JSON list of C-alpha atoms in Angstrom, two decimals:
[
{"chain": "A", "resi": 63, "resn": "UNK", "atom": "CA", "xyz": [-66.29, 16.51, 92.58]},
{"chain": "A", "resi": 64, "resn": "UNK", "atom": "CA", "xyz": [-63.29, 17.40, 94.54]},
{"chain": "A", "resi": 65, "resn": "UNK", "atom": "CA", "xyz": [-62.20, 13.85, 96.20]},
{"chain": "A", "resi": 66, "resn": "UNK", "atom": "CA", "xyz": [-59.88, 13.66, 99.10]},
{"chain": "A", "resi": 67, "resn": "UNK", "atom": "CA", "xyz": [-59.86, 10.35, 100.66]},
{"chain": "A", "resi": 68, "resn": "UNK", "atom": "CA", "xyz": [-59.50, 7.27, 98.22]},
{"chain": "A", "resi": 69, "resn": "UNK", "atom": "CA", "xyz": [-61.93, 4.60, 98.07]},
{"chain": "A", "resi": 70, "resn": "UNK", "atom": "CA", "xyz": [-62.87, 1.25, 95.71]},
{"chain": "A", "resi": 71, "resn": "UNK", "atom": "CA", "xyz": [-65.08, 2.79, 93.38]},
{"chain": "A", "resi": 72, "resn": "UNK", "atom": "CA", "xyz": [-62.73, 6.05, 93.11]},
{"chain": "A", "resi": 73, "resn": "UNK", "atom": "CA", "xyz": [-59.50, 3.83, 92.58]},
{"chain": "A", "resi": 74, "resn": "UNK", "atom": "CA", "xyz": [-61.51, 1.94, 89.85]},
{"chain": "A", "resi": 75, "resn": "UNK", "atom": "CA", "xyz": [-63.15, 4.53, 87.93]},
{"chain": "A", "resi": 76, "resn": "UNK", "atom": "CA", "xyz": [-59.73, 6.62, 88.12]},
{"chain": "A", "resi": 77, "resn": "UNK", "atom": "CA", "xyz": [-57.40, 3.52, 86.84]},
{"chain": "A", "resi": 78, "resn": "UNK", "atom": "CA", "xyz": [-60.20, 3.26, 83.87]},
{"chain": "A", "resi": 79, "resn": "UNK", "atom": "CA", "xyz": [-60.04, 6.54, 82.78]},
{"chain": "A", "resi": 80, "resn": "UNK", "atom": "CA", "xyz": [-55.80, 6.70, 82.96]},
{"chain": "A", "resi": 81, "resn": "UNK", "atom": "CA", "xyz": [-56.25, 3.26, 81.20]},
{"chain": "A", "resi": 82, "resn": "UNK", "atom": "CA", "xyz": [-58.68, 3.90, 78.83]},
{"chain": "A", "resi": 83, "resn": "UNK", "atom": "CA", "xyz": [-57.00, 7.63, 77.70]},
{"chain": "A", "resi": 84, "resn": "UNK", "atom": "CA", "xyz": [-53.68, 6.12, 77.11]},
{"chain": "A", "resi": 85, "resn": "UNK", "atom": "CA", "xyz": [-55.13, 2.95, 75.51]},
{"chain": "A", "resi": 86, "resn": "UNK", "atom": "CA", "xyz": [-56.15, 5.46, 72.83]},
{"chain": "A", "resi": 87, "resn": "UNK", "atom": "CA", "xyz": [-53.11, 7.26, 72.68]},
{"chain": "A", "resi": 88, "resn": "UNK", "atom": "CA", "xyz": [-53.71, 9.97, 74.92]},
{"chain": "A", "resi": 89, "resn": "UNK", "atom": "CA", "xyz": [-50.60, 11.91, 76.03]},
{"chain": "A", "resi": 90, "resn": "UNK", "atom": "CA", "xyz": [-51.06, 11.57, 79.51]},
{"chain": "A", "resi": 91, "resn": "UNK", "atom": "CA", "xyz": [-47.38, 9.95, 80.55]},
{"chain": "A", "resi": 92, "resn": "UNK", "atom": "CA", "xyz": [-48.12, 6.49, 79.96]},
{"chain": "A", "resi": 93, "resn": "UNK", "atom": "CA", "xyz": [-46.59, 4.65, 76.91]},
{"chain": "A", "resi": 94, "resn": "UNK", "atom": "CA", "xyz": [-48.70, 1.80, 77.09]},
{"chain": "A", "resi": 95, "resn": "UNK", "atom": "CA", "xyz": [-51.87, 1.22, 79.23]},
{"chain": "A", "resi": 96, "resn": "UNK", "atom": "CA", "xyz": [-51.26, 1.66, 83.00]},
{"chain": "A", "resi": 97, "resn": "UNK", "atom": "CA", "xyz": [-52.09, -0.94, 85.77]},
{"chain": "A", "resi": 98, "resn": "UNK", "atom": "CA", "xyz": [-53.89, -0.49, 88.66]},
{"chain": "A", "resi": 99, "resn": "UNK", "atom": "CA", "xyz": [-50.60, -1.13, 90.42]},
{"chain": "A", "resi": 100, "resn": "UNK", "atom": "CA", "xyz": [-49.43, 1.76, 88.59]},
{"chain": "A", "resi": 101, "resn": "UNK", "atom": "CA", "xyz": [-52.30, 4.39, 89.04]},
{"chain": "A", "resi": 102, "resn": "UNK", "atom": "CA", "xyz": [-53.71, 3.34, 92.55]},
{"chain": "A", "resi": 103, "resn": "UNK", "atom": "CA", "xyz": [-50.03, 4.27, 94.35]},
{"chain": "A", "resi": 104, "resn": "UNK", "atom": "CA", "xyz": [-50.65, 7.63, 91.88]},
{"chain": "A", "resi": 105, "resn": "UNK", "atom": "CA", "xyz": [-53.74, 8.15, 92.91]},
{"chain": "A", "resi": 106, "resn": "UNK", "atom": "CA", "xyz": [-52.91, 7.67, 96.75]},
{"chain": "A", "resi": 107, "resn": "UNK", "atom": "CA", "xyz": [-49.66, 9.95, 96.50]},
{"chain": "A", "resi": 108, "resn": "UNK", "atom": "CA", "xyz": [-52.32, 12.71, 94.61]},
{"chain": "A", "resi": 109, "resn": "UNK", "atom": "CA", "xyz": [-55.09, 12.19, 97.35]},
{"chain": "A", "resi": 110, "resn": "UNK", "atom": "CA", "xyz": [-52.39, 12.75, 100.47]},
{"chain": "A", "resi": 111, "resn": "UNK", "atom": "CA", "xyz": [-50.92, 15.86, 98.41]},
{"chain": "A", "resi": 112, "resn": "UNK", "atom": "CA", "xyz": [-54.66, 17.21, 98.61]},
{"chain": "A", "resi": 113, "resn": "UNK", "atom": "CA", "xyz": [-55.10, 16.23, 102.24]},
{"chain": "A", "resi": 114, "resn": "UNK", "atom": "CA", "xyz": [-52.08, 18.69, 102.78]},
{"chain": "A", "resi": 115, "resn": "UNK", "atom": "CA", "xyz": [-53.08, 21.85, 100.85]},
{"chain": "A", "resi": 116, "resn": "UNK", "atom": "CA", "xyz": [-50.63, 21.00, 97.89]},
{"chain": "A", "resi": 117, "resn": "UNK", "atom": "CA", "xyz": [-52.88, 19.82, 95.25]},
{"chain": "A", "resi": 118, "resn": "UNK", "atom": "CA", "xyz": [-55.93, 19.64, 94.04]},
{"chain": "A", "resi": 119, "resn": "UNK", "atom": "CA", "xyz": [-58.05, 16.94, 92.42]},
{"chain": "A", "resi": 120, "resn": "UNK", "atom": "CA", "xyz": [-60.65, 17.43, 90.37]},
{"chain": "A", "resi": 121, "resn": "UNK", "atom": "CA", "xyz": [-62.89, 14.73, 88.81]},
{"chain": "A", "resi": 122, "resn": "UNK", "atom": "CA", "xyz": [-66.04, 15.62, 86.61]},
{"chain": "A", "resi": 123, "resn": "UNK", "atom": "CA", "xyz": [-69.00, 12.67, 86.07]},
{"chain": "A", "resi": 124, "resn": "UNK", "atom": "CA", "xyz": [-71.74, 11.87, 83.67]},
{"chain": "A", "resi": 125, "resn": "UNK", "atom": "CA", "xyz": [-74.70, 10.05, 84.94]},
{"chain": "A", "resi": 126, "resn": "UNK", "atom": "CA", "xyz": [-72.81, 8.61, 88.10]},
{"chain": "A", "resi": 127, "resn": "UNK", "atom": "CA", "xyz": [-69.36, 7.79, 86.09]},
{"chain": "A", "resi": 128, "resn": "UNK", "atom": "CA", "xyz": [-65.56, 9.52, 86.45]},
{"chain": "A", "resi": 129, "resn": "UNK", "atom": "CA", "xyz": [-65.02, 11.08, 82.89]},
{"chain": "A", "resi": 130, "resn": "UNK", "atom": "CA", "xyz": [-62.91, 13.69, 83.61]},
{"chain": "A", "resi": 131, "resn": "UNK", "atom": "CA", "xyz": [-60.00, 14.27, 85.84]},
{"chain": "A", "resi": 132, "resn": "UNK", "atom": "CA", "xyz": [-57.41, 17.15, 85.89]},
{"chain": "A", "resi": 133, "resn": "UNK", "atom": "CA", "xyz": [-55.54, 18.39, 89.08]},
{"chain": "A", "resi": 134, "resn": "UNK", "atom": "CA", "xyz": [-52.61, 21.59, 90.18]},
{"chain": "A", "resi": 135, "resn": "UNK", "atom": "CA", "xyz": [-49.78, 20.67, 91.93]},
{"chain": "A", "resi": 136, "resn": "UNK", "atom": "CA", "xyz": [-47.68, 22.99, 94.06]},
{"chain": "A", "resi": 137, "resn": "UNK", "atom": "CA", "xyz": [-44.18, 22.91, 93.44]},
{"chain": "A", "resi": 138, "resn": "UNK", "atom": "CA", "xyz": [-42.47, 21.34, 96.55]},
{"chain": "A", "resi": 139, "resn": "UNK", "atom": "CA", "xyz": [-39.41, 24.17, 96.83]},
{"chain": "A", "resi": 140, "resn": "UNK", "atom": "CA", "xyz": [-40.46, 27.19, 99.23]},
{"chain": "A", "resi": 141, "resn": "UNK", "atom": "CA", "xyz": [-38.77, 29.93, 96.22]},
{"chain": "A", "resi": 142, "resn": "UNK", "atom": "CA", "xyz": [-41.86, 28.07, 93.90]},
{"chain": "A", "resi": 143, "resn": "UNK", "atom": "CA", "xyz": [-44.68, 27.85, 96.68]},
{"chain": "A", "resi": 144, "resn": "UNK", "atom": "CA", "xyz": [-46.99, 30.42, 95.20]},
{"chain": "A", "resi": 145, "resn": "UNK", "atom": "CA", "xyz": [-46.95, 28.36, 90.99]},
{"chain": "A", "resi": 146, "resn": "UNK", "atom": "CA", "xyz": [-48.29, 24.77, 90.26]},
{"chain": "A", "resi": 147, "resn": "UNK", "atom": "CA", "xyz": [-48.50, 22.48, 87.88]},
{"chain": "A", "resi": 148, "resn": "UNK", "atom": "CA", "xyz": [-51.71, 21.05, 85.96]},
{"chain": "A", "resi": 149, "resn": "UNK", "atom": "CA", "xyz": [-51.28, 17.32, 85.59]},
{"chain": "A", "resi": 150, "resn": "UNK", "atom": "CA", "xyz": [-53.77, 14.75, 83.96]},
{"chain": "A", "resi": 151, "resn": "UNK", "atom": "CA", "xyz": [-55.90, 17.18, 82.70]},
{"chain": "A", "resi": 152, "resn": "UNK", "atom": "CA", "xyz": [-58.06, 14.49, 80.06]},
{"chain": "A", "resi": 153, "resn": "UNK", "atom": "CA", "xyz": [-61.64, 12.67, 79.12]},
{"chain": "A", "resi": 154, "resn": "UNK", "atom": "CA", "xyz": [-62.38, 9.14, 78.64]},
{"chain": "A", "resi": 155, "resn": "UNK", "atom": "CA", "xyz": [-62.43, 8.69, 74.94]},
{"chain": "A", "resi": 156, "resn": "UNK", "atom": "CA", "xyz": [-66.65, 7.76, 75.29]},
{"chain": "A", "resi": 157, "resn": "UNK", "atom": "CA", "xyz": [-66.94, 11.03, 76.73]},
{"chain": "A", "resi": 158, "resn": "UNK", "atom": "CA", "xyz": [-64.77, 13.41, 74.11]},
{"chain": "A", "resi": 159, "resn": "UNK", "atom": "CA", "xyz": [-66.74, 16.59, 72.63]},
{"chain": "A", "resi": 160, "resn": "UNK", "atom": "CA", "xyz": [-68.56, 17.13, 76.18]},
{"chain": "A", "resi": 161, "resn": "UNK", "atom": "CA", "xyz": [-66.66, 20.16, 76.93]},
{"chain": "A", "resi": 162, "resn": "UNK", "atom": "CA", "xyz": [-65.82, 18.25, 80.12]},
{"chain": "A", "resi": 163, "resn": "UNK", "atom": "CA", "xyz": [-62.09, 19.27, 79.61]},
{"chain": "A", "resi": 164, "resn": "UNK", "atom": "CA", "xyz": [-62.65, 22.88, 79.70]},
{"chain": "A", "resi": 165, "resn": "UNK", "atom": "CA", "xyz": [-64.83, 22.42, 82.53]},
{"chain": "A", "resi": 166, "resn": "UNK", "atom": "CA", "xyz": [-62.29, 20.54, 84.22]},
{"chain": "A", "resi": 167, "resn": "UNK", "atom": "CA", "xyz": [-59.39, 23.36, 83.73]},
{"chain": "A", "resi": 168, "resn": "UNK", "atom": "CA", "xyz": [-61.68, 26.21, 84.55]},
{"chain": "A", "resi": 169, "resn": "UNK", "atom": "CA", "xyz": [-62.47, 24.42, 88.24]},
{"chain": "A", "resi": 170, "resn": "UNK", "atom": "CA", "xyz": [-58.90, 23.75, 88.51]},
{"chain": "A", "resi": 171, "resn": "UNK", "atom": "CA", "xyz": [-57.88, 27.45, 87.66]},
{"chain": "A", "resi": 172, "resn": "UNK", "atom": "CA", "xyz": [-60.57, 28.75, 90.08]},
{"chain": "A", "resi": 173, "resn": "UNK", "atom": "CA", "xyz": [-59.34, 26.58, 92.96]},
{"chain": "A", "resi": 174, "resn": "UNK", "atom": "CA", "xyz": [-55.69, 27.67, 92.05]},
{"chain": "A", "resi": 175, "resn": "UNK", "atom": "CA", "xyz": [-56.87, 31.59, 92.63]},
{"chain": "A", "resi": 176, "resn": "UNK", "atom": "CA", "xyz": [-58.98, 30.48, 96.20]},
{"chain": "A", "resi": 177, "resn": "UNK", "atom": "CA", "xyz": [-55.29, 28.81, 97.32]},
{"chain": "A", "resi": 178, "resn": "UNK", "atom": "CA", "xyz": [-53.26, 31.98, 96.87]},
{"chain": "A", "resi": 179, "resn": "UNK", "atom": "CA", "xyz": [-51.67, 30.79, 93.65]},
{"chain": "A", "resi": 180, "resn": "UNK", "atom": "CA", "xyz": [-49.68, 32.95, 91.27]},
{"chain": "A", "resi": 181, "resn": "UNK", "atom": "CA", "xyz": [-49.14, 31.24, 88.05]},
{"chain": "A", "resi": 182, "resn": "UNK", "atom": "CA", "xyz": [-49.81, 27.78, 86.45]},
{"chain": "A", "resi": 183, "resn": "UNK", "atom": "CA", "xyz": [-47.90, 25.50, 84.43]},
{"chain": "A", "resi": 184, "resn": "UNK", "atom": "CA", "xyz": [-48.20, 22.72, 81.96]},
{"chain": "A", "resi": 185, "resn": "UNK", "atom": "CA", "xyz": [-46.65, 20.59, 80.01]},
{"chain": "A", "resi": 186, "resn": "UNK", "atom": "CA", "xyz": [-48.15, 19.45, 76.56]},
{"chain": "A", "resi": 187, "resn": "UNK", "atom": "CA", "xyz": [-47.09, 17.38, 73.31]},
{"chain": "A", "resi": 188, "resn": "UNK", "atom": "CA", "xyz": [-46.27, 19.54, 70.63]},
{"chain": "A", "resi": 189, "resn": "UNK", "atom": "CA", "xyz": [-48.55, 17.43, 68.27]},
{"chain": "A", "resi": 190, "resn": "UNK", "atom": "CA", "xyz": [-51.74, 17.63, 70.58]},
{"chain": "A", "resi": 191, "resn": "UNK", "atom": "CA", "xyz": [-53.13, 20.54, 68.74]},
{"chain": "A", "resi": 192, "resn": "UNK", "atom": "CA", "xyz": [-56.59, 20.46, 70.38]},
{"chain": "A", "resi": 193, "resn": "UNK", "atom": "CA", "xyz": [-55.46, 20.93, 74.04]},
{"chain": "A", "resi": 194, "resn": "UNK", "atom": "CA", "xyz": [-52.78, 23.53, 73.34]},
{"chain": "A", "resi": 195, "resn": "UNK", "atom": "CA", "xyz": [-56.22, 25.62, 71.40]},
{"chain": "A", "resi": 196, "resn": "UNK", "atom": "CA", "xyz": [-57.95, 25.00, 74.37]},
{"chain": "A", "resi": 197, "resn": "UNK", "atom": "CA", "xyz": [-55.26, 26.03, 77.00]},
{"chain": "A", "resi": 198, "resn": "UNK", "atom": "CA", "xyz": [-54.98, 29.34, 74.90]},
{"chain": "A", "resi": 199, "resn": "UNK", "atom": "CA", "xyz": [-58.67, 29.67, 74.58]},
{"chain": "A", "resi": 200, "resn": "UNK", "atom": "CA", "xyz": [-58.00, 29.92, 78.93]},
{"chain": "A", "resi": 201, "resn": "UNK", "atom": "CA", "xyz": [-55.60, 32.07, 78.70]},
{"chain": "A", "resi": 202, "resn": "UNK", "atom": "CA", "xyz": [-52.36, 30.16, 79.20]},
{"chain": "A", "resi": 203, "resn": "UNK", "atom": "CA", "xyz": [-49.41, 30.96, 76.83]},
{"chain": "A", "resi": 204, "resn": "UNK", "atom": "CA", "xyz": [-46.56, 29.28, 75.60]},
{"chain": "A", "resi": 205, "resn": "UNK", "atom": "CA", "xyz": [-42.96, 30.28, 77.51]},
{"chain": "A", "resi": 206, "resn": "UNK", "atom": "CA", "xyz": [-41.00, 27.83, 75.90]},
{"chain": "A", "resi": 207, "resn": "UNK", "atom": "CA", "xyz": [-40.65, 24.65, 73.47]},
{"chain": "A", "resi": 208, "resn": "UNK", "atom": "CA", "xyz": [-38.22, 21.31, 73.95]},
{"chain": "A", "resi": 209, "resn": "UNK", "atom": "CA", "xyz": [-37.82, 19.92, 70.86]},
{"chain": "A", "resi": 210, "resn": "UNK", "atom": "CA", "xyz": [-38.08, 16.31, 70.32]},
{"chain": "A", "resi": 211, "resn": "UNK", "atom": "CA", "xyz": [-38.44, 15.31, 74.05]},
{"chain": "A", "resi": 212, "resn": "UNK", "atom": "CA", "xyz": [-40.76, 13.27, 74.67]},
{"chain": "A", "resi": 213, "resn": "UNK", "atom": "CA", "xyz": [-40.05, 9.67, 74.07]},
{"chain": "A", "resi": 214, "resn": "UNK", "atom": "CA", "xyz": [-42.62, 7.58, 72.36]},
{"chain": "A", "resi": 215, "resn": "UNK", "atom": "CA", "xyz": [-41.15, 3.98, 71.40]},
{"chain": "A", "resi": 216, "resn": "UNK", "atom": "CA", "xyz": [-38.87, 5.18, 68.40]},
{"chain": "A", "resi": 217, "resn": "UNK", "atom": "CA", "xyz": [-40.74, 8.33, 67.74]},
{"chain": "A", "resi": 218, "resn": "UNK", "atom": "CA", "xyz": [-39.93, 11.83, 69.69]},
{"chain": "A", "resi": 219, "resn": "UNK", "atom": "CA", "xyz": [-42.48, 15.01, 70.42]},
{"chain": "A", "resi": 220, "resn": "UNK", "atom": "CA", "xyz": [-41.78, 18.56, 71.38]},
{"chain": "A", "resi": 221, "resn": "UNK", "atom": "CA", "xyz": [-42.85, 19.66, 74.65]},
{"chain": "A", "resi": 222, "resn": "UNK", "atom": "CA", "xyz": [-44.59, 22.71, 75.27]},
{"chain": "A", "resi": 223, "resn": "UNK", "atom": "CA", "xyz": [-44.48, 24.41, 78.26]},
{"chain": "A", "resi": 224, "resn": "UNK", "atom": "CA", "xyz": [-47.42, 27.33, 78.43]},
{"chain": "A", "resi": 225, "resn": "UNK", "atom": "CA", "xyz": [-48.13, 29.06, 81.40]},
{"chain": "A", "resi": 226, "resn": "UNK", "atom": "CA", "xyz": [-51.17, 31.30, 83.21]},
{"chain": "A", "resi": 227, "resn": "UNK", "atom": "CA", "xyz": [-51.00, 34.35, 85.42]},
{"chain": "A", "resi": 228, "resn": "UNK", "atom": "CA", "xyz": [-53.48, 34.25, 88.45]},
{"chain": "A", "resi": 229, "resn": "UNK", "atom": "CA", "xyz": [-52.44, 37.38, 89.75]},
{"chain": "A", "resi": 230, "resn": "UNK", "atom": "CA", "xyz": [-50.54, 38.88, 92.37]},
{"chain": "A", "resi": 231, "resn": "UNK", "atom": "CA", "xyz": [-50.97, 40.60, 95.83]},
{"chain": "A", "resi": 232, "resn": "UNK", "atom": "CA", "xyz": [-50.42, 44.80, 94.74]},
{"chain": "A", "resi": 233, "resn": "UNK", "atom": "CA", "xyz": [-47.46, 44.62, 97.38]},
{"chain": "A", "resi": 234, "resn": "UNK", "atom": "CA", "xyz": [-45.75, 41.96, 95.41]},
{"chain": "A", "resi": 235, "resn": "UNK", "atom": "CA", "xyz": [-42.39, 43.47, 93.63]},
{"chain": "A", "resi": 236, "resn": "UNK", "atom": "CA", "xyz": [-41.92, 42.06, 89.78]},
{"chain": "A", "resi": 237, "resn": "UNK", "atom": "CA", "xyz": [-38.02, 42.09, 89.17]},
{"chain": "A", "resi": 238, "resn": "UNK", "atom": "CA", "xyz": [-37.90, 39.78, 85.96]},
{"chain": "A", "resi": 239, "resn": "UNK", "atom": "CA", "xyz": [-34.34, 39.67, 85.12]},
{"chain": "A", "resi": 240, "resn": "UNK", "atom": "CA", "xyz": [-33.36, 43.08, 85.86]},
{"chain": "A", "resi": 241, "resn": "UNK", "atom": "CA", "xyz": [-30.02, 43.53, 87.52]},
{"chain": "A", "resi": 242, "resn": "UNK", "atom": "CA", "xyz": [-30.10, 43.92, 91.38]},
{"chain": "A", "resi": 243, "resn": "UNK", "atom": "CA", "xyz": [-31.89, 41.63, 94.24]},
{"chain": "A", "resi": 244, "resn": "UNK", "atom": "CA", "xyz": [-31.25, 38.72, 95.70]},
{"chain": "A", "resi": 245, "resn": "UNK", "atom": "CA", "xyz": [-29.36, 36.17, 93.80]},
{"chain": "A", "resi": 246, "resn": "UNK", "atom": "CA", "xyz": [-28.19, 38.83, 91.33]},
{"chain": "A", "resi": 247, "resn": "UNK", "atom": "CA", "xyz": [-24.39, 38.76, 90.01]},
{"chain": "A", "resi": 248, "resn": "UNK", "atom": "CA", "xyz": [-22.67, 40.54, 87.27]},
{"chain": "A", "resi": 249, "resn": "UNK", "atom": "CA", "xyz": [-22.35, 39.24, 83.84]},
{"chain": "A", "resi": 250, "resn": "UNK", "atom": "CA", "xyz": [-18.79, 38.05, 83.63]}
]
């Protein structure tokens, strides 16, 4: 389901999920269990982001209940319009071994393509071994590692950033970091 508006039931079964994942440990941005007064303002911020073309939400259900949730993000700055970032791509612990993640991140990537996107963008803990398998199973790749980052009580993580290319429009130049074009200066 793709929801756009929020609602009771959607604001409850969302909060238990977010709860519920980082209850267990999940590395979803929470160091301890989230609130609703912490994941209903999320959830409304996500749900008016969607309502504007700059998101998408994605939540996946088993026999009537959220168990899955993952959304893309456009990056706000015009130079970035055409990349996103996945966010709160996870599965209620009762639900883990589903496959409900993959299916989650394959809707996701195909709704990225339909919106014109070029390239997506994560962020995942160094030590979550499982998600980084199945990112690269979907073809993302890692561009880059910061070490010892993330900020877990006393304890730090690496962050891994790993990317996906959507594909471009044939008239679309690729410069990299060749010399030339706008921006471009000489190395001093």
């Amino acid at each position: 389901m793709w929801p756009s508006r929020i609602n009771t039931r959607l604001a409850i079964e969302i909060h238990r999920v977010l709860h519920d994942v980082a209850e267990s440990g999940g590395a979803i941005g929470y160091v301890s269990p989230p609130t609703r007064s912490e994941t209903d303002p999320w959830l409304e911020q996500t749900l008016a982001a969607v309502q504007t073309g700059n998101a998408a939400f994605v939540v996946a259900s088993v026999e009537g209940t959220i168990q899955a949730t993952g959304l893309w993000r456009r990056n706000p700055e015009a130079v970035f319009s055409r990349s996103a970032d996945l966010h709160k791509v996870m599965t209620h612990p009762s639900a883990r071994g589903l496959k409900l993640g993959r299916l989650v991140v394959h809707a996701l990537i195909d709704s990225a393509r339909t919106a014109g996107l070029e390239t997506l963008d994560l962020s995942v803990r160094g030590n979550n071994y499982g998600a980084i398998q199945l990112y690269e199973e979907l073809g993302f790749h890692e561009w880059g590692r910061r070490p010892n980052v993330v900020e877990v009580g006393n304890e730090r993580y690496d962050l891994v950033g790993m990317t996906l290319h959507l594909g471009r429009d044939p008239d679309v130049v690729l410069r990299g970091s060749e010399p030339g074009g706008s921006g471009w200066s000489p190395r001093r």
